[in-house]
Coordinates of C-alpha atoms and ligand atoms in Angstrom, one line a residue:
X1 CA -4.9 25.8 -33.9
X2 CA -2.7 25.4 -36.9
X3 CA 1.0 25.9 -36.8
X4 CA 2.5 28.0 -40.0
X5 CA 5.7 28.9 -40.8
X6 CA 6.7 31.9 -43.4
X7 CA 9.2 32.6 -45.8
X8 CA 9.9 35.9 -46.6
X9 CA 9.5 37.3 -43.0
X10 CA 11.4 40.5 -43.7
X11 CA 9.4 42.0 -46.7
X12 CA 6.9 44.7 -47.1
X13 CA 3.8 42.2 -47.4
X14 CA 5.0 39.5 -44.1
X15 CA 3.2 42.0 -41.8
X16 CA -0.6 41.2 -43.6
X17 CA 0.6 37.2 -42.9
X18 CA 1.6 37.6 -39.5
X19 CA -1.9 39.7 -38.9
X20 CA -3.9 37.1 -40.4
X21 CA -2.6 34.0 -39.4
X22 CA -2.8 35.8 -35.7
X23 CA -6.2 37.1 -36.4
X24 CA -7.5 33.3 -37.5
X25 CA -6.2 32.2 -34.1
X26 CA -2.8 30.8 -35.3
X27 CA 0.5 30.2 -34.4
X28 CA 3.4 31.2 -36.4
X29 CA 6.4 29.0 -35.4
X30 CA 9.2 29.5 -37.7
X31 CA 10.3 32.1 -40.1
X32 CA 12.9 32.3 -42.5
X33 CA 14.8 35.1 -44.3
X34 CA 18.0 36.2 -45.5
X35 CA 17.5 39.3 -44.2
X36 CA 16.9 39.6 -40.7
X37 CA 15.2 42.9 -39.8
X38 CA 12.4 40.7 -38.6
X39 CA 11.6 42.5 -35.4
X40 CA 8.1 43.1 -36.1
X41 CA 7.6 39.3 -35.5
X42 CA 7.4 40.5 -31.9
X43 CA 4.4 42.6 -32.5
X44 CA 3.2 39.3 -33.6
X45 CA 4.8 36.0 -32.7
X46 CA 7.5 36.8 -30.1
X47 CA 8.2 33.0 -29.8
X48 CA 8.7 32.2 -33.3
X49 CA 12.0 30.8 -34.2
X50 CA 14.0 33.0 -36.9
X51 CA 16.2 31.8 -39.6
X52 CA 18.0 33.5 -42.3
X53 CA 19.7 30.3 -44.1
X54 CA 17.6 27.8 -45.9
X55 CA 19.5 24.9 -44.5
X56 CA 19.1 25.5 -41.1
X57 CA 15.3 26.4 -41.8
X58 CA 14.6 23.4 -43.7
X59 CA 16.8 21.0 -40.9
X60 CA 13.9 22.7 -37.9
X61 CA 11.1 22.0 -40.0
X62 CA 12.1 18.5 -40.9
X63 CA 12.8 18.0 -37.7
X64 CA 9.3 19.3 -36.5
X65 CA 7.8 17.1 -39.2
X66 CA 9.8 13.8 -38.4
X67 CA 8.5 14.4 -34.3
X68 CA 5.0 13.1 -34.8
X69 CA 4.0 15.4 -31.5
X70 CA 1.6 17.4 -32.9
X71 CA 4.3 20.3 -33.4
X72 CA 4.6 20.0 -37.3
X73 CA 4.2 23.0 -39.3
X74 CA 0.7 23.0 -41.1
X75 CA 1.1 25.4 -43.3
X76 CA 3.9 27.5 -45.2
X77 CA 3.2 30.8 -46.1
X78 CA 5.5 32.8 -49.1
X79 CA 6.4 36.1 -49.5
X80 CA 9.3 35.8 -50.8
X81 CA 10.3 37.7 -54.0
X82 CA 8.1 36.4 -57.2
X83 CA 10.9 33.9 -59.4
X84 CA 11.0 31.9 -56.0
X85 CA 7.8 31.2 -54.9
X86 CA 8.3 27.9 -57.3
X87 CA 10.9 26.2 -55.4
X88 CA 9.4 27.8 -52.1
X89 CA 5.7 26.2 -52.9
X90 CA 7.8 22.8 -53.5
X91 CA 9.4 22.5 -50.3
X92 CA 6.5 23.5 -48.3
X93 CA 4.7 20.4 -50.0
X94 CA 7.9 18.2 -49.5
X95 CA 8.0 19.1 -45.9
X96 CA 4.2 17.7 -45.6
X97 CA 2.9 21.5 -45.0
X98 CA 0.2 23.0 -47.2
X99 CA 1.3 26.2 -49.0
X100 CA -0.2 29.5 -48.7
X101 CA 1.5 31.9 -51.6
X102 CA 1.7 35.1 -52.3
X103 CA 0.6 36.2 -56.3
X104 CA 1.7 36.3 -58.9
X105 CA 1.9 32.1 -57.9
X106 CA 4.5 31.6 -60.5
X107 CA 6.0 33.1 -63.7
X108 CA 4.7 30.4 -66.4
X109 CA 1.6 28.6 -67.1
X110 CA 4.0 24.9 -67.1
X111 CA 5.4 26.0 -63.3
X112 CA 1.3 25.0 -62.9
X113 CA 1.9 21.9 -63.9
X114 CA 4.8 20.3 -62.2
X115 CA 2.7 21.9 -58.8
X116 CA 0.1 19.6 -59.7
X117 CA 2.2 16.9 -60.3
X118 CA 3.8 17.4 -56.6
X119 CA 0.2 18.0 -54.7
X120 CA -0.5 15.0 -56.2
X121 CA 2.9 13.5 -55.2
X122 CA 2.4 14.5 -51.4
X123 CA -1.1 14.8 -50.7
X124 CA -0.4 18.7 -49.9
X125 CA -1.9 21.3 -51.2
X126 CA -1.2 25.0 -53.0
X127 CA -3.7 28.2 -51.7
X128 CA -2.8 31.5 -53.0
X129 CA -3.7 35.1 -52.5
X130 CA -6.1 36.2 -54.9
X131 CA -7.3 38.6 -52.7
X132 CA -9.1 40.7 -55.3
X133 CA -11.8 38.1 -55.6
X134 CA -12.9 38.9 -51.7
X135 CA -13.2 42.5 -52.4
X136 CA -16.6 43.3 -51.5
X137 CA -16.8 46.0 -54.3
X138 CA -15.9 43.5 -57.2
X139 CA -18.2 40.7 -56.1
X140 CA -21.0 43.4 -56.2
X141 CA -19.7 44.2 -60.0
X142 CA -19.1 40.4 -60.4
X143 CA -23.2 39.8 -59.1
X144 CA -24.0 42.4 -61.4
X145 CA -22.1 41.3 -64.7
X146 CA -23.5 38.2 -64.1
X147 CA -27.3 39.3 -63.9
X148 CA -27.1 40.8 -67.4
X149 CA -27.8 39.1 -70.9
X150 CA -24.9 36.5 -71.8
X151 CA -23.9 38.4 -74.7
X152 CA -23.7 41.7 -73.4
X153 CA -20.2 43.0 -73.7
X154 CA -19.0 46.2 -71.2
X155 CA -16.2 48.3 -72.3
X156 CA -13.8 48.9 -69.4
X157 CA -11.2 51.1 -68.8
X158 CA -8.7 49.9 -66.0
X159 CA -5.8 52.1 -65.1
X160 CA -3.6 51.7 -62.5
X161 CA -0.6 54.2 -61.6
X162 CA 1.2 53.5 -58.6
X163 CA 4.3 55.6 -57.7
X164 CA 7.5 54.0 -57.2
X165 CA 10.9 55.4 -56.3
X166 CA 13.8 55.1 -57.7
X167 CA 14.4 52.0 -55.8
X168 CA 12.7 49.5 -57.5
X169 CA 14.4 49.2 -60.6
X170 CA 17.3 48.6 -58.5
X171 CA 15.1 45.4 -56.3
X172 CA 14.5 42.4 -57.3
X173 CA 10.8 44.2 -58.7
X174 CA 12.7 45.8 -61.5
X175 CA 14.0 42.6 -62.5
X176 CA 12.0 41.1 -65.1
X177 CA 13.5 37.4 -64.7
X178 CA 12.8 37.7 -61.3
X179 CA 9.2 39.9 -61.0
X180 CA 8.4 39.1 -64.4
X181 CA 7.8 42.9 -64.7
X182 CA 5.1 45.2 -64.7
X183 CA 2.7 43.4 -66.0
X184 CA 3.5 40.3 -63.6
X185 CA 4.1 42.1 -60.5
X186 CA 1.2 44.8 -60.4
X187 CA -1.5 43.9 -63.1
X188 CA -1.7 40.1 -62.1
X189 CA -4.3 41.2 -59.6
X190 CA -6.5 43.0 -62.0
X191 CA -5.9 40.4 -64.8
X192 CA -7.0 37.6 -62.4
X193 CA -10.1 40.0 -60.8
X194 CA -11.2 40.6 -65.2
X195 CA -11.7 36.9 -65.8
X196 CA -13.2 36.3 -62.6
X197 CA -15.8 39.1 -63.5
X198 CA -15.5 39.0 -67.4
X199 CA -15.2 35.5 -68.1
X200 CA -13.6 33.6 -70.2
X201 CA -10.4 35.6 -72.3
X202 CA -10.6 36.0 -75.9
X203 CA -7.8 38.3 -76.6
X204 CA -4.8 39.8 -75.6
X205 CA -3.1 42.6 -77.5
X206 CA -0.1 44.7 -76.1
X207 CA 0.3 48.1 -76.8
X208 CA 3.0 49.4 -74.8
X209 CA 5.6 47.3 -72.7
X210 CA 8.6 49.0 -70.8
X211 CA 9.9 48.5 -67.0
X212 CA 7.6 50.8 -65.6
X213 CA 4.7 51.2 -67.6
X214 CA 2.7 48.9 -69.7
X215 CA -0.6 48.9 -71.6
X216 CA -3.0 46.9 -74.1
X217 CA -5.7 45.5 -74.6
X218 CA -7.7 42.3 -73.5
X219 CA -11.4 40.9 -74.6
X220 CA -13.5 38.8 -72.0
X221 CA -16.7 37.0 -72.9
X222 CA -18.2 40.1 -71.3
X223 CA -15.9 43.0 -71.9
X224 CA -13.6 44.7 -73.8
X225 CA -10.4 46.2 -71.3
X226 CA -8.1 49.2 -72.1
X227 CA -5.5 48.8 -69.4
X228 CA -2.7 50.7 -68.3
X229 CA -0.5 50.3 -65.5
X230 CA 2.3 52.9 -64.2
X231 CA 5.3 53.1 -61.4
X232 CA 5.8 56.6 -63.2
X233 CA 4.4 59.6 -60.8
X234 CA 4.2 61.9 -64.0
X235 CA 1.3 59.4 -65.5
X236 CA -1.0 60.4 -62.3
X237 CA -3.3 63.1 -63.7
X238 CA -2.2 66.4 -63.3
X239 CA -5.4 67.4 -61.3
X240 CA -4.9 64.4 -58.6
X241 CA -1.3 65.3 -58.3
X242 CA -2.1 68.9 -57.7
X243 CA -3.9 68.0 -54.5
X244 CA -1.1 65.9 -53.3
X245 CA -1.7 62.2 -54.5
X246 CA 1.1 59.8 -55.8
X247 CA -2.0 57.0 -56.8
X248 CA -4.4 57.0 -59.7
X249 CA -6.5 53.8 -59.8
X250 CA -9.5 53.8 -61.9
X251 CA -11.8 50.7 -63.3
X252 CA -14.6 52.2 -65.7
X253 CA -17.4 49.6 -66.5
X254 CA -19.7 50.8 -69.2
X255 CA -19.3 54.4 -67.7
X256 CA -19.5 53.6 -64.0
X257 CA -16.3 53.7 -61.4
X258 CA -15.9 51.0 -59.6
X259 CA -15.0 51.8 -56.3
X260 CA -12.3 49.2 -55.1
X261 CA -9.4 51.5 -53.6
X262 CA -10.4 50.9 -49.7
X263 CA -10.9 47.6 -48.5
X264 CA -7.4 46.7 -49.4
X265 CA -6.1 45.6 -45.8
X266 CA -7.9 43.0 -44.5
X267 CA -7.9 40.9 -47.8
X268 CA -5.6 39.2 -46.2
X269 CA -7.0 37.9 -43.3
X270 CA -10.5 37.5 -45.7
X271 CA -7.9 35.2 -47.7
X272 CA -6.8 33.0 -44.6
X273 CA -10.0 32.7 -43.3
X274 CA -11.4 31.1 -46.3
X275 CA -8.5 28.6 -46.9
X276 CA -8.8 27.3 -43.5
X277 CA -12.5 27.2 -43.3
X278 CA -11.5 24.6 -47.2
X279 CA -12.7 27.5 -49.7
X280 CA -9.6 28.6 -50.5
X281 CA -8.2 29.3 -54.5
X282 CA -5.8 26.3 -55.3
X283 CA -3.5 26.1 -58.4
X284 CA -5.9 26.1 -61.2
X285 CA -7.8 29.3 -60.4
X286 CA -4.3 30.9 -61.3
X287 CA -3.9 29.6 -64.6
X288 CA -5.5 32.5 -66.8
X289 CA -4.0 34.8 -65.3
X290 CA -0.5 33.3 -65.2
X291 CA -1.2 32.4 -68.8
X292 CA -2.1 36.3 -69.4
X293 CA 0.9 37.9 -68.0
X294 CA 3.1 35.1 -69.7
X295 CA 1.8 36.2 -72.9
X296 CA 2.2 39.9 -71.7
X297 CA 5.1 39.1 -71.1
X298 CA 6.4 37.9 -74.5
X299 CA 4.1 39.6 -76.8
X300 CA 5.6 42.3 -78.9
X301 CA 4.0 45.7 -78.6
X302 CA 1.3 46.7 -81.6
X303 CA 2.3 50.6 -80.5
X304 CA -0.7 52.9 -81.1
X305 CA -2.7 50.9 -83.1
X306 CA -6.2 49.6 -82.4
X307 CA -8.1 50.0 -79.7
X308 CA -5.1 51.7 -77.0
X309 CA -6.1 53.2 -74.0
X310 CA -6.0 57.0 -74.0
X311 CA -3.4 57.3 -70.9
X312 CA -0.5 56.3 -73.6
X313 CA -1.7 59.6 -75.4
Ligands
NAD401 P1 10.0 42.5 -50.4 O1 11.2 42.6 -51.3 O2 9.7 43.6 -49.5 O3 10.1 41.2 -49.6 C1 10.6 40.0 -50.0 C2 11.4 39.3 -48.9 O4 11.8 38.0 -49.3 C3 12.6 40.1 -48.5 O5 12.6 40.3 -47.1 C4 13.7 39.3 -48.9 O6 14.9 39.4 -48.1 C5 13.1 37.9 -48.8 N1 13.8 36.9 -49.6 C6 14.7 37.0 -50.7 N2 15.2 35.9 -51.1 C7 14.7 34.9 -50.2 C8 14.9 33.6 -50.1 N3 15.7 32.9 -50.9 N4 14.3 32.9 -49.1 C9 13.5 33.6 -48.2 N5 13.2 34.9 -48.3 C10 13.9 35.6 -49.3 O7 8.8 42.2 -51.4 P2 7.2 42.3 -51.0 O8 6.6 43.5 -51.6 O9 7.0 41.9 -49.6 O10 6.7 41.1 -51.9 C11 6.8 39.7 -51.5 C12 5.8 38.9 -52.3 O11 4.5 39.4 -52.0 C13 5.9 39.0 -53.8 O12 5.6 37.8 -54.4 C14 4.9 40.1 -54.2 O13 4.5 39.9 -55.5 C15 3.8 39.8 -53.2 N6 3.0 41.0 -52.9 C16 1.7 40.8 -52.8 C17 0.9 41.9 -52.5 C18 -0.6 41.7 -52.4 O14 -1.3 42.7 -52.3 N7 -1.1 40.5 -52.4 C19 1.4 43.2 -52.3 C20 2.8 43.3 -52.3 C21 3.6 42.2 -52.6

């Protein structure tokens, strides 16, 4: 049994950690977060201790480490808002624990780097949640991409809209130097889940870019993507909001939907279970993606030129 730890215990997300690391037969011994409604650790891990100052989070675990009774935390699990998972992943390796963190991994391609430098350093290592890449509906695409002729190109249309209140331009999610924005927060997943299908990236054009909607353009080895992602409720199509849905999500391969909406759950506990059994993604799996979004990030929108994708109309 492996003892983790978790930072970010209050957040939406903390709930799919504390289900996995119980469901691969863990314990979850410390938790830290500035906020402290926690209480669903009980659900989980009544006996966990709770922090919500670094200090005194960091003192317990170096104290856990520096024992040498079989007590140290194994792992440290991060939930914690995007722009800190950096200096989160770092101390988890400093404190002799592995780190399991949430996506995006980090803002910048070069935060990639000084990682490698520090697993290197320690003799820890970095596993992250690409939990798209377990999805049983894009390894079947995946399988299938990979069967055809190497120069066969698809043409995909991915849209995402996913409804978000007012509230998150006022979180830390609205923030772009802290979410990276739209692009970072939401479509890392699909950017990621494209070159694992696609292969390598060839191109990356933006069309659109503002704090709650984003779209452009990006050519794989094996496809060319129209993408479009939305917060913005009045982007769901008028005949799915009719019948009472706040959600759009649509990948088109070459014609075909790819069904990928249910499954979402237990991705999680797919994820833990394959970094413990040593098949887990480390650090470099991340970088195209981290690469994309940085370059998302800083492109500057074409407008409606070129090959857009019909959502921005
Ligand atoms: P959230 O805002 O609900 O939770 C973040 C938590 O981190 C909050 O409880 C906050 O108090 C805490 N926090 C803030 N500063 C901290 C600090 N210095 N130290 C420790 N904790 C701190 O956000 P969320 O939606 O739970 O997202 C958390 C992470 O999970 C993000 O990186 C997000 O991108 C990722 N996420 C992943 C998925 C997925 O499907 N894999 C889904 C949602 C969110």
């Amino acid at each position: 049994m492996k003892n983790f730890a978790l930072i970010g215990a209050a957040g939406y997300i903390a709930p799919r950690h504390m289900k996995a690391i119980k469901a691969t037969q863990n314990s979850l011994v410390a938790a830290l977060d500035p906020n402290d409604s926690v209480g669903i650790i009980d659900s989980y891990f009544p006996d966990a201790d709770f922090f919500t100052e670094f200090e005194r989070f960091d003192r317990h675990i170096d104290k856990k480490h520096r024992a040498h009774d079989g007590a140290s935390v194994d792992f440290i699990s991060i939930a914690s808002p995007n722009y800190l998972h950096d200096s989160h992943m770092r101390f988890a390796l400093r404190s002799g624990a592995d780190a399991v963190c949430e996506k995006p991994l980090v803002l910048n391609p070069w935060n990639i780097d000084g990682l490698l430098e520090l697993e290197k350093d320690t003799g820890q290592k970095v596993h992250t949640i690409l939990q798209l890449r377990l999805h049983p509906g894009i390894l079947a695409l995946r399988d299938k991409v990979n069967a055809q002729p190497g120069d066969h190109k698809h043409d995909v249309d991915l849209t995402y809209i996913t409804s978000r209140g007012h509230w998150y331009l006022q979180s830390w999610k609205g923030d772009e130097k802290k979410s990276g924005g739209i692009a970072t927060n939401i479509g890392v997943h699909f950017y990621d889940m494209l070159q694992f299908v696609f292969g390598q990236l060839q191109s990356n054009v933006v069309h659109y870019s503002a704090p709650t909607k984003a779209a452009g353009y990006l050519e794989y080895a094996k496809a060319r993507v129209r993408w479009f992602l939305s917060l913005d409720v009045n982007d769901v199509p008028e005949d799915v909001r009719a019948a009472g849905q706040r959600t759009f999500r649509s990948i088109n391969v070459s014609g075909d939907e790819i069904e990928f909406s249910g499954g979402f759950t237990d991705l999680h506990t797919r994820s833990y279970e394959e970094i413990l059994a040593g098949n887990g993604f480390g650090l470099e799996a991340n970088r195209v993606a981290i690469e994309t979004v940085a370059d998302i990030r800083t492109a500057s929108p074409q407008g409606r030129n070129g090959d857009y994708h019909p959502f921005l109309g």
